[in-house]
Amino acid sequence: MVEQTDPDCIFCRIVRGEFGTAFVAESDTAVAIRDIQPQAPTHVLVVPRRHLRSLDEVKSEDRQLAGDLLALAAQVARQEGIVESGYRVLTNNGPDAGQTVFHLHFHVLGGRRLSGGLG
Ligand code: 5GP
Ligand code: ZN
């Protein structure tokens, strides 16, 4: 059984409301928060309430959660008014891919022209 929460994890603590972080949007399974160091005019993180280290821990039995996360990302984009101009949803899996917080999250980026490169 994958742990549901990690007392030392910053995102678990945010999800629990320990720092009073505003949720841009939320669902039964996830919350959306503004990134503390935004890389674009809209930079929101979609974070599952449950502690999963990264996408690598998402298994087939988590397909409902995976769908919820993407649906919440799309909802955030609509709320932020960045659908017309285009936006990007991504997750960094592992340190070599740039992951720095080891609680699964999807970045929702938009509001400016995004670079064409992905690597
Ligand atoms: P990663 O590098 O793991 O893909 O993304 C982690 C993101 O979380 C970074 O963009 C970083 O700015 C953001 N971040 C780190 N700590 C906090 C925090 O305490 N609050 C918020 N809102 N964002 C954070
Ligand atoms: Zn966590």
PDB file of C-alpha atoms and ligand atoms in Angstrom:
ATOM      1  CA  MET A   1       0.000   0.000   0.000  1.00  0.00           C
ATOM      2  CA  VAL A   2       1.363   3.384  -0.980  1.00  0.00           C
ATOM      3  CA  GLU A   3       1.454   5.860   1.899  1.00  0.00           C
ATOM      4  CA  GLN A   4      -1.442   8.300   1.833  1.00  0.00           C
ATOM      5  CA  THR A   5       0.447  11.171   3.455  1.00  0.00           C
ATOM      6  CA  ASP A   6       4.002  12.039   4.499  1.00  0.00           C
ATOM      7  CA  PRO A   7       4.374  14.345   7.525  1.00  0.00           C
ATOM      8  CA  ASP A   8       7.630  15.791   6.162  1.00  0.00           C
ATOM      9  CA  CYS A   9       6.313  16.476   2.657  1.00  0.00           C
ATOM     10  CA  ILE A  10       5.735  20.147   1.835  1.00  0.00           C
ATOM     11  CA  PHE A  11       2.875  19.421  -0.567  1.00  0.00           C
ATOM     12  CA  CYS A  12       1.138  17.084   1.922  1.00  0.00           C
ATOM     13  CA  ARG A  13       1.318  19.951   4.403  1.00  0.00           C
ATOM     14  CA  ILE A  14      -0.072  22.439   1.858  1.00  0.00           C
ATOM     15  CA  VAL A  15      -2.902  20.026   0.985  1.00  0.00           C
ATOM     16  CA  ARG A  16      -3.759  19.776   4.696  1.00  0.00           C
ATOM     17  CA  GLY A  17      -3.970  23.574   4.835  1.00  0.00           C
ATOM     18  CA  GLU A  18      -1.075  23.984   7.292  1.00  0.00           C
ATOM     19  CA  PHE A  19       0.157  27.178   5.624  1.00  0.00           C
ATOM     20  CA  GLY A  20      -3.193  28.597   4.582  1.00  0.00           C
ATOM     21  CA  THR A  21      -2.224  28.376   0.896  1.00  0.00           C
ATOM     22  CA  ALA A  22      -5.125  29.440  -1.337  1.00  0.00           C
ATOM     23  CA  PHE A  23      -6.503  26.717  -3.586  1.00  0.00           C
ATOM     24  CA  VAL A  24      -7.134  28.005  -7.121  1.00  0.00           C
ATOM     25  CA  ALA A  25      -9.384  24.988  -7.622  1.00  0.00           C
ATOM     26  CA  GLU A  26      -9.975  21.693  -5.899  1.00  0.00           C
ATOM     27  CA  SER A  27     -11.692  18.356  -6.266  1.00  0.00           C
ATOM     28  CA  ASP A  28     -12.246  15.363  -4.001  1.00  0.00           C
ATOM     29  CA  THR A  29      -8.832  14.017  -4.948  1.00  0.00           C
ATOM     30  CA  ALA A  30      -6.649  17.049  -5.741  1.00  0.00           C
ATOM     31  CA  VAL A  31      -5.950  20.726  -5.148  1.00  0.00           C
ATOM     32  CA  ALA A  32      -4.507  23.414  -7.430  1.00  0.00           C
ATOM     33  CA  ILE A  33      -2.118  26.048  -6.028  1.00  0.00           C
ATOM     34  CA  ARG A  34      -0.074  28.867  -7.551  1.00  0.00           C
ATOM     35  CA  ASP A  35       3.606  28.046  -7.927  1.00  0.00           C
ATOM     36  CA  ILE A  36       5.739  30.006  -5.469  1.00  0.00           C
ATOM     37  CA  GLN A  37       8.254  30.811  -8.246  1.00  0.00           C
ATOM     38  CA  PRO A  38       6.085  31.234 -11.344  1.00  0.00           C
ATOM     39  CA  GLN A  39       7.717  30.575 -14.710  1.00  0.00           C
ATOM     40  CA  ALA A  40       4.807  32.085 -16.666  1.00  0.00           C
ATOM     41  CA  PRO A  41       1.902  34.499 -15.963  1.00  0.00           C
ATOM     42  CA  THR A  42      -0.186  31.451 -15.122  1.00  0.00           C
ATOM     43  CA  HIS A  43       1.786  28.772 -13.294  1.00  0.00           C
ATOM     44  CA  VAL A  44      -0.448  26.515 -11.242  1.00  0.00           C
ATOM     45  CA  LEU A  45       0.390  23.150  -9.699  1.00  0.00           C
ATOM     46  CA  VAL A  46      -2.219  20.390  -9.638  1.00  0.00           C
ATOM     47  CA  VAL A  47      -1.447  18.261  -6.589  1.00  0.00           C
ATOM     48  CA  PRO A  48      -3.184  15.025  -5.537  1.00  0.00           C
ATOM     49  CA  ARG A  49      -4.341  14.986  -1.919  1.00  0.00           C
ATOM     50  CA  ARG A  50      -2.752  11.560  -1.616  1.00  0.00           C
ATOM     51  CA  HIS A  51       1.035  11.342  -1.360  1.00  0.00           C
ATOM     52  CA  LEU A  52       2.561   9.757  -4.444  1.00  0.00           C
ATOM     53  CA  ARG A  53       6.249  10.480  -5.050  1.00  0.00           C
ATOM     54  CA  SER A  54       5.941  10.957  -8.787  1.00  0.00           C
ATOM     55  CA  LEU A  55       4.146   9.752 -11.902  1.00  0.00           C
ATOM     56  CA  ASP A  56       6.236   6.616 -11.565  1.00  0.00           C
ATOM     57  CA  GLU A  57       4.053   5.525  -8.631  1.00  0.00           C
ATOM     58  CA  VAL A  58       0.815   5.851 -10.616  1.00  0.00           C
ATOM     59  CA  LYS A  59      -0.488   2.367 -11.349  1.00  0.00           C
ATOM     60  CA  SER A  60      -3.458   1.161 -13.334  1.00  0.00           C
ATOM     61  CA  GLU A  61      -5.629   1.099 -10.194  1.00  0.00           C
ATOM     62  CA  ASP A  62      -4.996   4.851  -9.909  1.00  0.00           C
ATOM     63  CA  ARG A  63      -6.527   5.602 -13.317  1.00  0.00           C
ATOM     64  CA  GLN A  64      -9.436   7.473 -11.763  1.00  0.00           C
ATOM     65  CA  LEU A  65      -7.030   9.726  -9.878  1.00  0.00           C
ATOM     66  CA  ALA A  66      -4.901  10.269 -13.000  1.00  0.00           C
ATOM     67  CA  GLY A  67      -7.980  11.319 -14.940  1.00  0.00           C
ATOM     68  CA  ASP A  68      -9.096  13.628 -12.119  1.00  0.00           C
ATOM     69  CA  LEU A  69      -5.703  15.358 -12.119  1.00  0.00           C
ATOM     70  CA  LEU A  70      -5.829  16.084 -15.843  1.00  0.00           C
ATOM     71  CA  ALA A  71      -9.461  17.202 -15.659  1.00  0.00           C
ATOM     72  CA  LEU A  72      -8.553  19.609 -12.856  1.00  0.00           C
ATOM     73  CA  ALA A  73      -5.621  20.916 -14.940  1.00  0.00           C
ATOM     74  CA  ALA A  74      -8.030  21.631 -17.817  1.00  0.00           C
ATOM     75  CA  GLN A  75     -10.456  23.306 -15.397  1.00  0.00           C
ATOM     76  CA  VAL A  76      -7.643  25.539 -14.105  1.00  0.00           C
ATOM     77  CA  ALA A  77      -6.762  26.536 -17.692  1.00  0.00           C
ATOM     78  CA  ARG A  78     -10.395  27.513 -18.359  1.00  0.00           C
ATOM     79  CA  GLN A  79     -10.586  29.471 -15.095  1.00  0.00           C
ATOM     80  CA  GLU A  80      -7.331  31.272 -15.865  1.00  0.00           C
ATOM     81  CA  GLY A  81      -8.508  32.196 -19.364  1.00  0.00           C
ATOM     82  CA  ILE A  82      -5.510  30.630 -21.115  1.00  0.00           C
ATOM     83  CA  VAL A  83      -7.320  28.128 -23.319  1.00  0.00           C
ATOM     84  CA  GLU A  84      -7.390  30.373 -26.403  1.00  0.00           C
ATOM     85  CA  SER A  85      -3.734  31.374 -26.150  1.00  0.00           C
ATOM     86  CA  GLY A  86      -2.554  27.853 -25.429  1.00  0.00           C
ATOM     87  CA  TYR A  87      -1.073  26.245 -22.366  1.00  0.00           C
ATOM     88  CA  ARG A  88       1.181  23.376 -21.316  1.00  0.00           C
ATOM     89  CA  VAL A  89       0.640  20.643 -18.711  1.00  0.00           C
ATOM     90  CA  LEU A  90       3.682  18.707 -17.586  1.00  0.00           C
ATOM     91  CA  THR A  91       5.194  16.679 -14.785  1.00  0.00           C
ATOM     92  CA  ASN A  92       8.867  16.183 -14.025  1.00  0.00           C
ATOM     93  CA  ASN A  93       9.607  12.577 -13.042  1.00  0.00           C
ATOM     94  CA  GLY A  94      12.856  12.198 -11.104  1.00  0.00           C
ATOM     95  CA  PRO A  95      15.741  14.570 -10.320  1.00  0.00           C
ATOM     96  CA  ASP A  96      17.330  14.284 -13.761  1.00  0.00           C
ATOM     97  CA  ALA A  97      14.055  15.484 -15.280  1.00  0.00           C
ATOM     98  CA  GLY A  98      14.008  18.471 -12.922  1.00  0.00           C
ATOM     99  CA  GLN A  99      11.752  17.140 -10.161  1.00  0.00           C
ATOM    100  CA  THR A 100      12.491  18.967  -6.905  1.00  0.00           C
ATOM    101  CA  VAL A 101       9.371  18.235  -4.842  1.00  0.00           C
ATOM    102  CA  PHE A 102       8.752  14.520  -4.462  1.00  0.00           C
ATOM    103  CA  HIS A 103       4.976  14.610  -4.290  1.00  0.00           C
ATOM    104  CA  LEU A 104       3.343  14.149  -7.701  1.00  0.00           C
ATOM    105  CA  HIS A 105       2.170  17.369  -9.349  1.00  0.00           C
ATOM    106  CA  PHE A 106       1.303  18.651 -12.795  1.00  0.00           C
ATOM    107  CA  HIS A 107       2.440  22.130 -13.814  1.00  0.00           C
ATOM    108  CA  VAL A 108      -0.130  24.186 -15.763  1.00  0.00           C
ATOM    109  CA  LEU A 109       1.737  26.928 -17.638  1.00  0.00           C
ATOM    110  CA  GLY A 110       0.351  29.628 -19.876  1.00  0.00           C
ATOM    111  CA  GLY A 111      -0.309  33.297 -20.430  1.00  0.00           C
ATOM    112  CA  ARG A 112       2.777  33.841 -22.588  1.00  0.00           C
ATOM    113  CA  ARG A 113       4.256  32.241 -25.682  1.00  0.00           C
ATOM    114  CA  LEU A 114       5.939  29.070 -24.454  1.00  0.00           C
ATOM    115  CA  SER A 115       9.225  27.861 -25.917  1.00  0.00           C
ATOM    116  CA  GLY A 116       8.996  25.206 -28.569  1.00  0.00           C
ATOM    117  CA  GLY A 117      11.534  22.920 -26.923  1.00  0.00           C
ATOM    118  CA  LEU A 118      10.701  20.234 -24.426  1.00  0.00           C
ATOM    119  CA  GLY A 119      14.139  19.278 -23.290  1.00  0.00           C
TER     120      GLY A 119
HETATM  121  P1  5GP B   1       9.288  20.308  -9.740  1.00  0.00           P
HETATM  122  O1  5GP B   1      10.636  20.993  -9.818  1.00  0.00           O
HETATM  123  O2  5GP B   1       9.305  19.237  -8.669  1.00  0.00           O
HETATM  124  O3  5GP B   1       8.746  19.827 -11.044  1.00  0.00           O
HETATM  125  O4  5GP B   1       8.271  21.432  -9.293  1.00  0.00           O
HETATM  126  C1  5GP B   1       8.187  21.877  -7.978  1.00  0.00           C
HETATM  127  C2  5GP B   1       7.574  23.249  -8.025  1.00  0.00           C
HETATM  128  O5  5GP B   1       7.062  23.547  -6.745  1.00  0.00           O
HETATM  129  C3  5GP B   1       8.570  24.359  -8.379  1.00  0.00           C
HETATM  130  O6  5GP B   1       8.119  25.038  -9.545  1.00  0.00           O
HETATM  131  C4  5GP B   1       8.579  25.236  -7.135  1.00  0.00           C
HETATM  132  O7  5GP B   1       8.678  26.614  -7.453  1.00  0.00           O
HETATM  133  C5  5GP B   1       7.276  24.891  -6.466  1.00  0.00           C
HETATM  134  N1  5GP B   1       7.287  24.990  -5.021  1.00  0.00           N
HETATM  135  C6  5GP B   1       8.254  24.538  -4.170  1.00  0.00           C
HETATM  136  N2  5GP B   1       7.912  24.775  -2.892  1.00  0.00           N
HETATM  137  C7  5GP B   1       6.687  25.373  -2.938  1.00  0.00           C
HETATM  138  C8  5GP B   1       5.819  25.868  -1.918  1.00  0.00           C
HETATM  139  O8  5GP B   1       6.082  25.796  -0.719  1.00  0.00           O
HETATM  140  N3  5GP B   1       4.646  26.431  -2.330  1.00  0.00           N
HETATM  141  C9  5GP B   1       4.313  26.521  -3.662  1.00  0.00           C
HETATM  142  N4  5GP B   1       3.132  27.084  -3.959  1.00  0.00           N
HETATM  143  N5  5GP B   1       5.113  26.068  -4.645  1.00  0.00           N
HETATM  144  C10 5GP B   1       6.288  25.506  -4.281  1.00  0.00           C
HETATM  145 ZN    ZN B   2       3.290  14.502  -0.031  1.00  0.00          ZN
END
